[in-house]
Every structure is written in C-alpha cells, then in structure tokens.
Short mmCIF file of C-alpha atoms in Angstrom, two decimals:
data_model
loop_
_atom_site.label_atom_id
_atom_site.label_comp_id
_atom_site.label_asym_id
_atom_site.label_seq_id
_atom_site.Cartn_x
_atom_site.Cartn_y
_atom_site.Cartn_z
CA UNK E 1 149.79 84.86 136.02
CA UNK E 2 153.24 83.72 135.86
CA UNK E 3 155.58 86.93 135.16
CA UNK E 4 158.43 86.17 132.89
CA UNK E 5 162.07 86.16 134.36
CA UNK E 6 163.33 88.75 132.31
CA UNK E 7 162.60 92.42 131.59
CA UNK E 8 164.11 94.27 128.64
CA UNK E 9 164.78 97.81 127.90
CA UNK E 10 165.76 99.57 124.74
CA UNK E 11 167.64 102.87 125.78
CA UNK E 12 169.55 105.39 124.19
CA UNK E 13 173.16 105.93 125.53
CA UNK E 14 173.78 109.60 126.40
CA UNK E 15 177.06 111.21 125.40
CA UNK E 16 180.05 110.82 127.58
CA UNK E 17 179.65 113.98 129.51
CA UNK E 18 175.91 113.29 130.31
CA UNK E 19 176.77 109.79 131.18
CA UNK E 20 179.66 110.47 133.41
CA UNK E 21 177.47 113.03 135.44
CA UNK E 22 174.54 110.48 135.77
CA UNK E 23 176.68 107.70 136.81
CA UNK E 24 178.51 110.02 139.52
CA UNK E 25 175.16 111.34 140.72
CA UNK E 26 173.89 107.81 141.15
CA UNK E 27 177.16 107.21 143.36
CA UNK E 28 176.55 110.17 145.74
CA UNK E 29 173.07 109.59 145.91
CA UNK E 30 173.67 106.34 147.07
CA UNK E 31 176.32 107.19 149.51
CA UNK E 32 174.45 110.23 151.19
CA UNK E 33 170.97 109.28 150.90
CA UNK E 34 171.06 105.12 150.71
CA UNK E 35 169.01 105.74 147.02
CA UNK E 36 169.77 102.89 144.68
CA UNK E 37 167.00 102.59 142.01
CA UNK E 38 168.31 105.17 139.40
CA UNK E 39 171.80 103.60 139.96
CA UNK E 40 170.54 99.97 139.28
CA UNK E 41 170.51 100.90 135.67
CA UNK E 42 173.31 102.15 133.07
CA UNK E 43 173.20 105.88 132.16
CA UNK E 44 170.33 105.97 129.59
CA UNK E 45 167.21 107.47 128.30
CA UNK E 46 164.61 104.95 128.21
CA UNK E 47 163.00 104.51 124.63
CA UNK E 48 161.16 101.57 125.65
CA UNK E 49 161.30 99.86 129.08
CA UNK E 50 160.06 97.14 131.13
CA UNK E 51 159.39 94.85 128.38
CA UNK E 52 158.38 91.55 129.68
CA UNK E 53 158.70 88.70 127.42
CA UNK E 54 159.44 84.67 127.32
CA UNK E 55 160.99 85.74 123.96
CA UNK E 56 164.57 84.60 122.93
CA UNK E 57 167.45 87.23 123.66
CA UNK E 58 168.26 86.62 119.71
CA UNK E 59 164.38 87.41 118.93
CA UNK E 60 164.81 90.45 121.11
CA UNK E 61 167.89 91.40 119.59
CA UNK E 62 166.76 91.29 116.07
CA UNK E 63 163.57 93.29 116.78
CA UNK E 64 165.79 95.93 118.46
CA UNK E 65 167.89 95.95 115.00
CA UNK E 66 164.65 96.42 112.95
CA UNK E 67 163.54 99.21 115.55
CA UNK E 68 166.58 101.25 114.92
CA UNK E 69 166.89 100.85 111.20
CA UNK E 70 166.79 103.73 109.32
CA UNK E 71 167.22 106.14 112.32
CA UNK E 72 170.09 108.71 112.42
CA UNK E 73 171.92 110.43 115.55
CA UNK E 74 169.28 111.86 117.72
CA UNK E 75 169.66 115.98 118.32
CA UNK E 76 168.57 116.40 122.29
CA UNK E 77 168.33 119.21 124.44
CA UNK E 78 168.49 118.96 128.03
CA UNK E 79 166.58 121.43 130.12
CA UNK E 80 168.36 120.43 133.32
CA UNK E 81 166.88 118.98 136.25
CA UNK E 82 163.28 118.45 137.00
CA UNK E 83 160.77 116.31 138.87
CA UNK E 84 159.73 113.00 137.39
CA UNK E 85 157.05 110.41 138.98
CA UNK E 86 158.23 111.62 142.52
CA UNK E 87 162.21 111.29 141.69
CA UNK E 88 164.67 113.76 139.70
CA UNK E 89 165.82 113.68 136.68
CA UNK E 90 167.49 115.54 133.71
CA UNK E 91 164.72 116.48 131.29
CA UNK E 92 165.77 115.49 127.83
CA UNK E 93 162.25 115.13 126.00
CA UNK E 94 161.90 118.45 124.60
CA UNK E 95 163.35 120.88 122.17
CA UNK E 96 164.63 124.13 123.28
CA UNK E 97 161.35 125.56 122.13
CA UNK E 98 159.59 123.31 124.63
CA UNK E 99 158.02 121.18 122.08
CA UNK E 100 158.44 117.32 122.24
CA UNK E 101 161.54 116.12 120.61
CA UNK E 102 160.03 114.44 117.49
CA UNK E 103 163.05 112.16 116.70
CA UNK E 104 162.44 110.47 120.48
CA UNK E 105 158.73 109.97 119.63
CA UNK E 106 159.63 108.58 116.18
CA UNK E 107 162.12 105.93 117.93
CA UNK E 108 159.34 105.31 120.63
CA UNK E 109 156.94 104.20 117.96
CA UNK E 110 159.41 102.01 116.22
CA UNK E 111 160.34 100.56 119.33
CA UNK E 112 156.49 99.62 120.07
CA UNK E 113 156.13 98.52 116.70
CA UNK E 114 158.91 95.94 116.67
CA UNK E 115 159.16 94.94 120.44
CA UNK E 116 155.50 95.31 121.53
CA UNK E 117 154.52 91.82 119.61
CA UNK E 118 156.94 90.09 121.50
CA UNK E 119 155.37 91.25 124.79
CA UNK E 120 153.78 88.49 127.57
CA UNK E 121 150.47 89.82 128.74
CA UNK E 122 150.68 90.55 132.40
CA UNK E 123 148.24 91.06 135.23
CA UNK E 124 147.70 94.38 137.07
CA UNK E 125 150.20 93.29 139.93
CA UNK E 126 153.20 93.57 136.98
CA UNK E 127 152.38 96.67 135.44
CA UNK E 128 155.32 98.77 134.45
CA UNK E 129 156.92 100.93 131.77
CA UNK E 130 155.29 103.31 129.58
CA UNK E 131 153.15 101.82 126.81
CA UNK E 132 151.09 104.73 125.34
CA UNK E 133 152.79 107.90 123.49
CA UNK E 134 150.99 110.34 125.57
CA UNK E 135 153.20 108.94 128.76
CA UNK E 136 156.55 109.01 126.98
CA UNK E 137 158.86 111.25 128.48
CA UNK E 138 162.31 111.91 127.40
CA UNK E 139 164.41 111.65 130.98
CA UNK E 140 167.74 110.52 132.32
CA UNK E 141 166.94 109.37 136.01
CA UNK E 142 169.07 110.66 138.80
CA UNK E 143 166.73 109.79 141.63
CA UNK E 144 164.39 106.82 140.87
CA UNK E 145 161.46 104.69 142.67
CA UNK E 146 163.17 104.44 146.06
CA UNK E 147 162.84 108.32 146.43
CA UNK E 148 158.96 107.99 145.91
CA UNK E 149 158.93 105.65 149.22
CA UNK E 150 160.88 108.66 151.07
CA UNK E 151 158.83 111.68 150.07
CA UNK E 152 160.04 113.45 153.11
CA UNK E 153 163.78 113.47 151.51
CA UNK E 154 162.78 115.01 148.32
CA UNK E 155 163.24 118.76 149.12
CA UNK E 156 166.77 117.55 150.47
CA UNK E 157 167.94 115.51 147.47
CA UNK E 158 166.72 118.25 145.04
CA UNK E 159 168.81 121.12 147.06
CA UNK E 160 171.60 118.57 147.18
CA UNK E 161 171.59 117.89 143.48
CA UNK E 162 170.90 121.63 142.99
CA UNK E 163 174.13 122.70 144.79
CA UNK E 164 176.35 119.95 142.93
CA UNK E 165 175.73 122.38 139.80
CA UNK E 166 175.24 119.13 137.38
CA UNK E 167 172.09 120.37 135.35
CA UNK E 168 174.33 120.65 132.49
CA UNK E 169 171.62 122.30 130.26
CA UNK E 170 172.34 122.73 126.52
CA UNK E 171 172.31 120.61 123.21
CA UNK E 172 173.97 117.07 122.98
CA UNK E 173 173.93 114.33 120.31
CA UNK E 174 172.75 110.71 121.43
CA UNK E 175 174.03 108.31 118.73
CA UNK E 176 174.01 104.78 120.33
CA UNK E 177 170.69 102.81 120.99
CA UNK E 178 171.39 99.66 123.27
CA UNK E 179 169.39 96.70 124.24
CA UNK E 180 169.56 95.35 127.85
CA UNK E 181 168.04 92.69 129.74
CA UNK E 182 167.40 92.80 133.39
CA UNK E 183 166.51 90.30 136.25
CA UNK E 184 166.13 90.55 140.05
CA UNK E 185 165.81 88.02 142.87
CA UNK E 186 163.09 89.60 144.61
CA UNK E 187 160.44 89.59 141.95
CA UNK E 188 158.99 92.41 139.78
CA UNK E 189 156.02 93.27 141.94
CA UNK E 190 158.21 94.47 145.03
CA UNK E 191 161.14 96.42 145.48
CA UNK E 192 162.96 95.05 142.43
CA UNK E 193 165.84 97.53 142.18
CA UNK E 194 167.30 96.11 145.33
CA UNK E 195 168.54 93.30 143.65
CA UNK E 196 168.21 94.16 140.04
CA UNK E 197 171.23 93.02 137.65
CA UNK E 198 171.48 93.57 133.78
CA UNK E 199 173.06 92.16 130.58
CA UNK E 200 174.07 94.34 127.73
CA UNK E 201 172.67 92.57 124.49
CA UNK E 202 173.35 94.56 122.01
CA UNK E 203 174.45 97.86 120.91
CA UNK E 204 173.64 100.28 117.25
CA UNK E 205 175.41 103.41 116.48
CA UNK E 206 173.11 105.87 114.75
CA UNK E 207 175.01 107.21 111.96
#
C-alpha cells in the first residue's frame, strides 16, 4: 500500500511564554543530547496529528476552518513536566482538578469529524497519530520519539529538564489553531523526524 507524501496536523498554538520555553528546550536537548524529534515540530499541542491524505491543501484548509468554527479560546492548565510515550512533555490535558479538559476534547472531536473523512487508509506499517478519544492526551512535547530509542538517557534528560526549572505550571489561554503540512525524505515508516520539514498552511484565532 502506497503511503501519501504528506501528513497534516491541526495544532493548538501555545501562548508566547510556553512556546518560548518549548522551543528553547528543543534547542538545548539537541545541543546536549542530540535529541531532535520534538524540535522537528513548531511549538504546539496536537489536536489531530499524522493525518495521511492525498487531499489537496485547499481541501485540508477548508476542513480545518470548519473544525474550529464556533470555538472560543481554550483555557488550559499546565501541570508541569510529565512522561509521555517514552518521552517527556508539559502535561496540559487536564484541568487543575485533574479532570480531562473538555474544551480540548471538543476540539479533538470536531477535528475528527471534519478531517477524518479526508484520510487515506494505511497499512499497519504506517500507523501513527491518535485516532480515538480514549487515547487523546493534551501535551507539549519537550523530548519525543528519539528518546524512546535511547531509554538509557531518560532519567538523565528528565533531571536536566527538572534542573532547568521549566515546568511553568499554571493557567494559560490558547487562542490560535493552525494547520501544518509535513513531509520527510526518509519515509514515514522510519526515523522520519531526522529529515522532516513543515509548512504552515493556515491559522485561526479563537475569540
């Protein structure tokens, strides 16, 4: 089965303070440990990612606009550093009470409603991205997929991030949703993050 050239992601843009922390941390982890996967992306919280499709950019932009129609800005609580799928992130998926953030879940549902019909069916070799609600977890990746290949570094990297004091816990407002297109020279079933590039296609400010 042929895999489409592009992947698309609908992302929630962090406010400037968190975006700056995330981008600077990506640069530090690359300089100190050679980790590049999380930094291959712009600062973001994934609403719906790794959408493989042969649809046109225009169709994807229209679907993204439909997905965010009627949504207001999203209050988000950052619970600080947390492990995620072998990597490390800022945990922004829950309210201060610990309950899942309903606004993020509603955005995820809307994104699935409008973008899922454009997906190209893929074989198991190309499985990627969260497609079911019970798998959805709002997070901002600091160390990503490549750390899973170096589990011996996990404790060292976590200590490094803890010493940086970049947890930035507290309440924030996220008010921009952006659609990105991704491609990679090495193929999506390998270490795609090593050659991945991206293009910002559209942004929508949530009132």
